[in-house]
Structures are given as structure tokens and as C-alpha cells.
GROMACS .gro file of N, CA and C in nm:
model
  423
    1MET      N    1   0.082  -0.119   0.000
    1MET     CA    2   0.000   0.000   0.000
    1MET      C    3   0.087   0.126   0.000
    2LYS      N    4   0.194   0.126   0.081
    2LYS     CA    5   0.283   0.241   0.084
    2LYS      C    6   0.354   0.258  -0.050
    3LEU      N    7   0.383   0.147  -0.116
    3LEU     CA    8   0.448   0.152  -0.247
    3LEU      C    9   0.357   0.219  -0.349
    4ILE      N   10   0.231   0.181  -0.350
    4ILE     CA   11   0.136   0.241  -0.445
    4ILE      C   12   0.120   0.390  -0.417
    5LEU      N   13   0.109   0.426  -0.289
    5LEU     CA   14   0.095   0.566  -0.252
    5LEU      C   15   0.218   0.647  -0.294
    6SER      N   16   0.336   0.592  -0.274
    6SER     CA   17   0.458   0.665  -0.311
    6SER      C   18   0.469   0.679  -0.463
    7ILE      N   19   0.425   0.579  -0.539
    7ILE     CA   20   0.428   0.588  -0.685
    7ILE      C   21   0.331   0.696  -0.733
    8LEU      N   22   0.211   0.698  -0.675
    8LEU     CA   23   0.114   0.801  -0.713
    8LEU      C   24   0.162   0.941  -0.677
    9LEU      N   25   0.221   0.956  -0.560
    9LEU     CA   26   0.273   1.085  -0.517
    9LEU      C   27   0.386   1.132  -0.609
   10THR      N   28   0.474   1.041  -0.647
   10THR     CA   29   0.583   1.075  -0.738
   10THR      C   30   0.528   1.117  -0.874
   11GLY      N   31   0.427   1.048  -0.922
   11GLY     CA   32   0.365   1.083  -1.050
   11GLY      C   33   0.303   1.220  -1.047
   12CYS      N   34   0.234   1.253  -0.938
   12CYS     CA   35   0.172   1.385  -0.926
   12CYS      C   36   0.277   1.496  -0.924
   13CYS      N   37   0.384   1.474  -0.851
   13CYS     CA   38   0.491   1.574  -0.845
   13CYS      C   39   0.556   1.593  -0.981
   14THR      N   40   0.575   1.484  -1.053
   14THR     CA   41   0.636   1.492  -1.186
   14THR      C   42   0.546   1.567  -1.282
   15LEU      N   43   0.415   1.542  -1.277
   15LEU     CA   44   0.322   1.610  -1.367
   15LEU      C   45   0.317   1.760  -1.338
   16SER      N   46   0.316   1.798  -1.212
   16SER     CA   47   0.310   1.941  -1.181
   16SER      C   48   0.439   2.010  -1.222
   17TYR      N   49   0.551   1.940  -1.217
   17TYR     CA   50   0.679   1.998  -1.258
   17TYR      C   51   0.684   2.015  -1.410
   18ALA      N   52   0.615   1.928  -1.484
   18ALA     CA   53   0.623   1.927  -1.630
   18ALA      C   54   0.536   2.034  -1.696
   19GLN      N   55   0.459   2.108  -1.620
   19GLN     CA   56   0.375   2.211  -1.681
   19GLN      C   57   0.462   2.318  -1.747
   20ALA      N   58   0.415   2.367  -1.860
   20ALA     CA   59   0.492   2.465  -1.937
   20ALA      C   60   0.492   2.601  -1.867
   21ASN      N   61   0.603   2.670  -1.877
   21ASN     CA   62   0.614   2.806  -1.827
   21ASN      C   63   0.619   2.899  -1.947
   22MET      N   64   0.577   3.022  -1.927
   22MET     CA   65   0.584   3.121  -2.033
   22MET      C   66   0.674   3.235  -1.986
   23TYR      N   67   0.753   3.289  -2.079
   23TYR     CA   68   0.847   3.395  -2.047
   23TYR      C   69   0.826   3.513  -2.141
   24LYS      N   70   0.840   3.633  -2.086
   24LYS     CA   71   0.831   3.756  -2.163
   24LYS      C   72   0.971   3.817  -2.166
   25CYS      N   73   1.022   3.846  -2.287
   25CYS     CA   74   1.157   3.900  -2.302
   25CYS      C   75   1.155   4.016  -2.401
   26LYS      N   76   1.257   4.096  -2.394
   26LYS     CA   77   1.276   4.201  -2.493
   26LYS      C   78   1.399   4.162  -2.574
   27VAL      N   79   1.379   4.134  -2.703
   27VAL     CA   80   1.486   4.091  -2.792
   27VAL      C   81   1.490   4.186  -2.910
   28GLY      N   82   1.603   4.253  -2.929
   28GLY     CA   83   1.618   4.344  -3.042
   28GLY      C   84   1.516   4.456  -3.042
   29GLY      N   85   1.475   4.502  -2.926
   29GLY     CA   86   1.378   4.611  -2.917
   29GLY      C   87   1.233   4.568  -2.924
   30SER      N   88   1.207   4.439  -2.947
   30SER     CA   89   1.070   4.388  -2.956
   30SER      C   90   1.041   4.297  -2.838
   31VAL      N   91   0.915   4.297  -2.794
   31VAL     CA   92   0.872   4.207  -2.687
   31VAL      C   93   0.841   4.072  -2.750
   32VAL      N   94   0.896   3.964  -2.691
   32VAL     CA   95   0.879   3.829  -2.741
   32VAL      C   96   0.829   3.741  -2.627
   33TYR      N   97   0.738   3.648  -2.657
   33TYR     CA   98   0.688   3.553  -2.559
   33TYR      C   99   0.731   3.414  -2.603
   34SER      N  100   0.781   3.335  -2.508
   34SER     CA  101   0.835   3.204  -2.542
   34SER      C  102   0.813   3.108  -2.427
   35ASP      N  103   0.822   2.977  -2.458
   35ASP     CA  104   0.814   2.877  -2.353
   35ASP      C  105   0.952   2.847  -2.294
   36GLN      N  106   1.055   2.911  -2.345
   36GLN     CA  107   1.192   2.898  -2.294
   36GLN      C  108   1.242   3.036  -2.252
   37PRO      N  109   1.323   3.046  -2.145
   37PRO     CA  110   1.381   3.175  -2.110
   37PRO      C  111   1.462   3.227  -2.230
   38CYS      N  112   1.446   3.353  -2.263
   38CYS     CA  113   1.509   3.405  -2.385
   38CYS      C  114   1.607   3.518  -2.356
   39GLY      N  115   1.679   3.506  -2.248
   39GLY     CA  116   1.780   3.606  -2.215
   39GLY      C  117   1.779   3.640  -2.068
   40ASP      N  118   1.870   3.731  -2.032
   40ASP     CA  119   1.882   3.771  -1.892
   40ASP      C  120   1.760   3.850  -1.843
   41ASN      N  121   1.689   3.911  -1.936
   41ASN     CA  122   1.574   3.993  -1.897
   41ASN      C  123   1.442   3.917  -1.902
   42ALA      N  124   1.446   3.783  -1.908
   42ALA     CA  125   1.324   3.702  -1.917
   42ALA      C  126   1.240   3.716  -1.790
   43GLN      N  127   1.112   3.744  -1.808
   43GLN     CA  128   1.018   3.752  -1.696
   43GLN      C  129   0.921   3.636  -1.707
   44LYS      N  130   0.911   3.556  -1.603
   44LYS     CA  131   0.814   3.446  -1.603
   44LYS      C  132   0.675   3.505  -1.584
   45ILE      N  133   0.581   3.462  -1.668
   45ILE     CA  134   0.445   3.514  -1.659
   45ILE      C  135   0.348   3.401  -1.634
   46ARG      N  136   0.233   3.437  -1.579
   46ARG     CA  137   0.129   3.337  -1.551
   46ARG      C  138   0.060   3.300  -1.680
   47LYS      N  139   0.048   3.171  -1.705
   47LYS     CA  140  -0.022   3.125  -1.825
   47LYS      C  141  -0.168   3.093  -1.797
   48ASP      N  142  -0.207   3.093  -1.672
   48ASP     CA  143  -0.343   3.056  -1.637
   48ASP      C  144  -0.423   3.177  -1.589
   49ALA      N  145  -0.391   3.293  -1.644
   49ALA     CA  146  -0.461   3.414  -1.602
   49ALA      C  147  -0.609   3.403  -1.634
   50ALA      N  148  -0.689   3.459  -1.548
   50ALA     CA  149  -0.835   3.454  -1.567
   50ALA      C  150  -0.875   3.540  -1.687
   51PRO      N  151  -0.980   3.501  -1.754
   51PRO     CA  152  -1.025   3.582  -1.868
   51PRO      C  153  -1.066   3.721  -1.823
   52GLU      N  154  -1.043   3.818  -1.911
   52GLU     CA  155  -1.084   3.955  -1.885
   52GLU      C  156  -1.205   3.986  -1.972
   53ALA      N  157  -1.267   4.096  -1.947
   53ALA     CA  158  -1.382   4.136  -2.028
   53ALA      C  159  -1.337   4.170  -2.169
   54ALA      N  160  -1.422   4.145  -2.265
   54ALA     CA  161  -1.394   4.182  -2.403
   54ALA      C  162  -1.399   4.333  -2.416
   55PRO      N  163  -1.343   4.387  -2.522
   55PRO     CA  164  -1.345   4.532  -2.540
   55PRO      C  165  -1.488   4.587  -2.542
   56ALA      N  166  -1.501   4.713  -2.504
   56ALA     CA  167  -1.634   4.775  -2.499
   56ALA      C  168  -1.699   4.775  -2.637
   57SER      N  169  -1.624   4.803  -2.739
   57SER     CA  170  -1.677   4.804  -2.875
   57SER      C  171  -1.613   4.690  -2.953
   58VAL      N  172  -1.693   4.592  -2.994
   58VAL     CA  173  -1.636   4.477  -3.064
   58VAL      C  174  -1.576   4.516  -3.198
   59THR      N  175  -1.623   4.622  -3.259
   59THR     CA  176  -1.569   4.662  -3.389
   59THR      C  177  -1.429   4.722  -3.378
   60GLU      N  178  -1.389   4.765  -3.259
   60GLU     CA  179  -1.256   4.823  -3.240
   60GLU      C  180  -1.150   4.716  -3.215
   61HIS      N  181  -1.189   4.594  -3.190
   61HIS     CA  182  -1.093   4.489  -3.159
   61HIS      C  183  -1.021   4.443  -3.284
   62VAL      N  184  -0.892   4.410  -3.271
   62VAL     CA  185  -0.811   4.369  -3.386
   62VAL      C  186  -0.870   4.247  -3.456
   63CYS      N  187  -0.928   4.154  -3.381
   63CYS     CA  188  -0.989   4.035  -3.444
   63CYS      C  189  -1.107   4.076  -3.532
   64ALA      N  190  -1.186   4.170  -3.486
   64ALA     CA  191  -1.301   4.216  -3.565
   64ALA      C  192  -1.256   4.293  -3.688
   65GLN      N  193  -1.152   4.372  -3.675
   65GLN     CA  194  -1.105   4.454  -3.786
   65GLN      C  195  -1.040   4.372  -3.897
   66LYS      N  196  -0.972   4.263  -3.861
   66LYS     CA  197  -0.892   4.191  -3.960
   66LYS      C  198  -0.932   4.046  -3.983
   67ILE      N  199  -1.046   4.002  -3.928
   67ILE     CA  200  -1.085   3.862  -3.939
   67ILE      C  201  -1.098   3.816  -4.083
   68SER      N  202  -1.145   3.902  -4.172
   68SER     CA  203  -1.165   3.860  -4.312
   68SER      C  204  -1.032   3.839  -4.385
   69THR      N  205  -0.922   3.888  -4.330
   69THR     CA  206  -0.790   3.862  -4.387
   69THR      C  207  -0.744   3.720  -4.354
   70TYR      N  208  -0.789   3.666  -4.241
   70TYR     CA  209  -0.741   3.537  -4.192
   70TYR      C  210  -0.841   3.423  -4.210
   71ALA      N  211  -0.967   3.455  -4.231
   71ALA     CA  212  -1.071   3.353  -4.248
   71ALA      C  213  -1.143   3.379  -4.381
   72LYS      N  214  -1.191   3.272  -4.444
   72LYS     CA  215  -1.255   3.283  -4.576
   72LYS      C  216  -1.404   3.309  -4.559
   73PHE      N  217  -1.451   3.415  -4.622
   73PHE     CA  218  -1.593   3.448  -4.626
   73PHE      C  219  -1.633   3.469  -4.771
   74ASP      N  220  -1.755   3.427  -4.806
   74ASP     CA  221  -1.806   3.449  -4.942
   74ASP      C  222  -1.824   3.598  -4.969
   75GLU      N  223  -1.870   3.671  -4.869
   75GLU     CA  224  -1.893   3.815  -4.880
   75GLU      C  225  -1.821   3.886  -4.764
   76PRO      N  226  -1.687   3.901  -4.772
   76PRO     CA  227  -1.613   3.957  -4.658
   76PRO      C  228  -1.655   4.098  -4.617
   77ASP      N  229  -1.713   4.173  -4.709
   77ASP     CA  230  -1.758   4.308  -4.675
   77ASP      C  231  -1.894   4.309  -4.605
   78HIS      N  232  -1.956   4.191  -4.595
   78HIS     CA  233  -2.090   4.183  -4.537
   78HIS      C  234  -2.096   4.091  -4.415
   79ILE      N  235  -1.989   4.088  -4.337
   79ILE     CA  236  -1.994   4.007  -4.216
   79ILE      C  237  -2.037   4.094  -4.099
   80VAL      N  238  -2.102   4.030  -4.002
   80VAL     CA  239  -2.148   4.099  -3.882
   80VAL      C  240  -2.088   4.026  -3.762
   81ILE      N  241  -2.008   4.097  -3.683
   81ILE     CA  242  -1.950   4.041  -3.561
   81ILE      C  243  -2.058   4.051  -3.454
   82GLU      N  244  -2.114   3.936  -3.416
   82GLU     CA  245  -2.222   3.937  -3.317
   82GLU      C  246  -2.167   3.950  -3.176
   83SER      N  247  -2.053   3.883  -3.149
   83SER     CA  248  -1.995   3.893  -3.015
   83SER      C  249  -1.848   3.854  -3.018
   84ILE      N  250  -1.775   3.908  -2.921
   84ILE     CA  251  -1.636   3.869  -2.896
   84ILE      C  252  -1.626   3.843  -2.747
   85LYS      N  253  -1.577   3.724  -2.712
   85LYS     CA  254  -1.562   3.688  -2.572
   85LYS      C  255  -1.417   3.649  -2.549
   86LYS      N  256  -1.356   3.704  -2.447
   86LYS     CA  257  -1.217   3.673  -2.417
   86LYS      C  258  -1.208   3.539  -2.346
   87GLY      N  259  -1.115   3.456  -2.390
   87GLY     CA  260  -1.089   3.327  -2.326
   87GLY      C  261  -0.958   3.334  -2.249
   88ASN      N  262  -0.913   3.218  -2.204
   88ASN     CA  263  -0.785   3.211  -2.134
   88ASN      C  264  -0.670   3.224  -2.231
   89SER      N  265  -0.558   3.272  -2.182
   89SER     CA  266  -0.438   3.278  -2.263
   89SER      C  267  -0.384   3.137  -2.283
   90ALA      N  268  -0.312   3.116  -2.392
   90ALA     CA  269  -0.264   2.981  -2.423
   90ALA      C  270  -0.134   2.988  -2.501
   91ALA      N  271  -0.058   2.879  -2.494
   91ALA     CA  272   0.061   2.864  -2.578
   91ALA      C  273   0.014   2.800  -2.708
   92ILE      N  274   0.047   2.863  -2.821
   92ILE     CA  275   0.005   2.811  -2.951
   92ILE      C  276   0.127   2.790  -3.040
   93GLU      N  277   0.111   2.706  -3.141
   93GLU     CA  278   0.216   2.687  -3.241
   93GLU      C  279   0.216   2.809  -3.333
   94TYR      N  280   0.334   2.869  -3.349
   94TYR     CA  281   0.345   2.987  -3.434
   94TYR      C  282   0.487   2.998  -3.486
   95MET      N  283   0.504   2.999  -3.616
   95MET     CA  284   0.634   3.013  -3.681
   95MET      C  285   0.736   2.913  -3.625
   96ASN      N  286   0.702   2.786  -3.630
   96ASN     CA  287   0.790   2.676  -3.589
   96ASN      C  288   0.826   2.679  -3.441
   97GLY      N  289   0.742   2.733  -3.358
   97GLY     CA  290   0.767   2.734  -3.214
   97GLY      C  291   0.637   2.759  -3.140
   98LYS      N  292   0.648   2.767  -3.009
   98LYS     CA  293   0.531   2.797  -2.927
   98LYS      C  294   0.543   2.939  -2.877
   99VAL      N  295   0.432   3.010  -2.883
   99VAL     CA  296   0.427   3.146  -2.831
   99VAL      C  297   0.304   3.161  -2.743
  100TYR      N  298   0.308   3.258  -2.657
  100TYR     CA  299   0.199   3.289  -2.565
  100TYR      C  300   0.103   3.382  -2.638
  101ALA      N  301  -0.025   3.349  -2.638
  101ALA     CA  302  -0.124   3.429  -2.710
  101ALA      C  303  -0.250   3.447  -2.626
  102LYS      N  304  -0.315   3.560  -2.645
  102LYS     CA  305  -0.446   3.582  -2.585
  102LYS      C  306  -0.550   3.525  -2.681
  103THR      N  307  -0.655   3.468  -2.626
  103THR     CA  308  -0.757   3.401  -2.707
  103THR      C  309  -0.889   3.476  -2.700
  104TYR      N  310  -0.952   3.491  -2.816
  104TYR     CA  311  -1.086   3.550  -2.824
  104TYR      C  312  -1.175   3.458  -2.905
  105TYR      N  313  -1.301   3.447  -2.863
  105TYR     CA  314  -1.400   3.366  -2.933
  105TYR      C  315  -1.499   3.461  -3.000
  106LEU      N  316  -1.512   3.447  -3.131
  106LEU     CA  317  -1.600   3.535  -3.208
  106LEU      C  318  -1.720   3.458  -3.261
  107LYS      N  319  -1.834   3.522  -3.262
  107LYS     CA  320  -1.954   3.470  -3.329
  107LYS      C  321  -1.982   3.567  -3.443
  108ILE      N  322  -1.982   3.511  -3.565
  108ILE     CA  323  -1.992   3.595  -3.685
  108ILE      C  324  -2.105   3.545  -3.774
  109SER      N  325  -2.185   3.639  -3.824
  109SER     CA  326  -2.287   3.611  -3.925
  109SER      C  327  -2.241   3.676  -4.054
  110GLU      N  328  -2.273   3.610  -4.164
  110GLU     CA  329  -2.240   3.667  -4.295
  110GLU      C  330  -2.370   3.695  -4.369
  111ARG      N  331  -2.375   3.809  -4.432
  111ARG     CA  332  -2.492   3.850  -4.509
  111ARG      C  333  -2.462   3.829  -4.657
  112THR      N  334  -2.552   3.768  -4.729
  112THR     CA  335  -2.533   3.748  -4.873
  112THR      C  336  -2.559   3.880  -4.946
  113ALA      N  337  -2.528   3.883  -5.073
  113ALA     CA  338  -2.549   4.004  -5.154
  113ALA      C  339  -2.696   4.046  -5.155
  114SER      N  340  -2.786   3.949  -5.140
  114SER     CA  341  -2.929   3.981  -5.138
  114SER      C  342  -2.978   4.025  -5.000
  115GLY      N  343  -2.891   4.020  -4.899
  115GLY     CA  344  -2.926   4.067  -4.766
  115GLY      C  345  -2.966   3.960  -4.667
  116ALA      N  346  -2.968   3.833  -4.708
  116ALA     CA  347  -3.004   3.724  -4.618
  116ALA      C  348  -2.883   3.681  -4.534
  117TYR      N  349  -2.907   3.648  -4.407
  117TYR     CA  350  -2.799   3.601  -4.322
  117TYR      C  351  -2.780   3.451  -4.340
  118THR      N  352  -2.654   3.407  -4.337
  118THR     CA  353  -2.623   3.265  -4.358
  118THR      C  354  -2.621   3.188  -4.227
  119GLY      N  355  -2.638   3.254  -4.116
  119GLY     CA  356  -2.633   3.188  -3.986
  119GLY      C  357  -2.505   3.225  -3.912
  120THR      N  358  -2.504   3.198  -3.783
  120THR     CA  359  -2.390   3.233  -3.699
  120THR      C  360  -2.288   3.121  -3.699
  121ARG      N  361  -2.162   3.158  -3.715
  121ARG     CA  362  -2.052   3.063  -3.707
  121ARG      C  363  -1.951   3.112  -3.603
  122SER      N  364  -1.883   3.018  -3.540
  122SER     CA  365  -1.786   3.052  -3.435
  122SER      C  366  -1.644   3.043  -3.488
  123TYR      N  367  -1.560   3.133  -3.441
  123TYR     CA  368  -1.418   3.137  -3.477
  123TYR      C  369  -1.337   3.160  -3.350
  124THR      N  370  -1.213   3.113  -3.350
  124THR     CA  371  -1.120   3.140  -3.242
  124THR      C  372  -1.008   3.226  -3.298
  125CYS      N  373  -0.979   3.335  -3.232
  125CYS     CA  374  -0.877   3.430  -3.277
  125CYS      C  375  -0.771   3.441  -3.168
  126HIS      N  376  -0.646   3.406  -3.203
  126HIS     CA  377  -0.534   3.419  -3.109
  126HIS      C  378  -0.455   3.544  -3.147
  127VAL      N  379  -0.433   3.631  -3.049
  127VAL     CA  380  -0.362   3.756  -3.075
  127VAL      C  381  -0.237   3.766  -2.989
  128SER      N  382  -0.146   3.855  -3.029
  128SER     CA  383  -0.024   3.878  -2.954
  128SER      C  384  -0.058   3.936  -2.817
  129GLU      N  385   0.037   3.929  -2.727
  129GLU     CA  386   0.016   3.977  -2.590
  129GLU      C  387  -0.026   4.125  -2.587
  130ASP      N  388   0.028   4.205  -2.679
  130ASP     CA  389  -0.011   4.346  -2.683
  130ASP      C  390  -0.142   4.370  -2.759
  131GLU      N  391  -0.201   4.262  -2.809
  131GLU     CA  392  -0.329   4.262  -2.880
  131GLU      C  393  -0.329   4.349  -3.006
  132GLN      N  394  -0.213   4.362  -3.069
  132GLN     CA  395  -0.202   4.441  -3.191
  132GLN      C  396  -0.194   4.354  -3.316
  133ARG      N  397  -0.161   4.224  -3.301
  133ARG     CA  398  -0.142   4.136  -3.417
  133ARG      C  399  -0.219   4.007  -3.399
  134ILE      N  400  -0.284   3.962  -3.505
  134ILE     CA  401  -0.347   3.831  -3.506
  134ILE      C  402  -0.239   3.728  -3.537
  135LEU      N  403  -0.230   3.625  -3.454
  135LEU     CA  404  -0.132   3.519  -3.476
  135LEU      C  405  -0.193   3.399  -3.546
  136LYS      N  406  -0.320   3.369  -3.514
  136LYS     CA  407  -0.383   3.249  -3.570
  136LYS      C  408  -0.534   3.261  -3.557
  137VAL      N  409  -0.605   3.215  -3.660
  137VAL     CA  410  -0.752   3.210  -3.657
  137VAL      C  411  -0.794   3.069  -3.694
  138THR      N  412  -0.884   3.010  -3.617
  138THR     CA  413  -0.940   2.879  -3.651
  138THR      C  414  -1.091   2.891  -3.660
  139GLY      N  415  -1.147   2.808  -3.744
  139GLY     CA  416  -1.292   2.809  -3.763
  139GLY      C  417  -1.321   2.816  -3.911
  140PRO      N  418  -1.445   2.813  -3.949
  140PRO     CA  419  -1.562   2.814  -3.863
  140PRO      C  420  -1.592   2.676  -3.805
  141TYR      N  421  -1.657   2.676  -3.693
  141TYR     CA  422  -1.708   2.554  -3.630
  141TYR      C  423  -1.831   2.586  -3.549
   0.00000   0.00000   0.00000
């Protein structure tokens, strides 16, 4: 019984140690986020930060402004952003590595040329920590 308990305890300790860390660094004048320390100025950041409220105006958000560049729409000039909800931050695959990104969930309707709506579809938009650049968009689903 003690053997089983010690094996389980060792496994739990190993799993908690294996969790990924995220680091914020300044490299060449730019802020970079990585899962590895990237210099003497690396700051460890929390990856499990609680979601924050979405922007007051959904049309001002970078995901709303540039979603048609990253996702395919039949009528990109006729999309309606119904909602943007902020999710948890996550490490995502980006340019052959992992980077720390803020996540937003969008609900989008598209209007046809005749004015009919095609229905609401969901998209996930990952943005840079400063929320100025879209890193990845997935969807619709």
C-alpha cells in the first residue's frame, strides 16, 4: 500500500513539474513571448490568467477589424460580428515554435449580396500579448 501511494505521489509531483512556463523578453527592441527563457531579462508570466472582459466596442478589436484577412468568407464586406468573448491565454504553435497568445471567441454572421444572413458561425482568434497582431484564426465551427 505504501508503495502504491509513493508511486502516485511521485507521478503527481512529476506532472506538476512538467507544466509549461511562459516567459516575456525584450529581444532586439521587440517584446517576445516564449516557452523557454530568452535572455537575462526574461520575466516568467502566468499562463493561467483569468479571462478579462472583451473590449467595450467589438468593432474596435483587432480580431473584428482583420478577421476577413485570416478567415474565408463568401462576402467579406458583409460580415457581422455578433460577439467577442475573451478566453484564457494559451501557448500556440506559431512560426515553428510555441508562443503565448491571448484568445478571443467570435460569433460571426455573414450576409449574402441579397441581404439574407447565412447563420452564426464561431471562430477562435489568437492575438499577440499586446493585442495588436493576429497570430492564428481557426474556424468556422
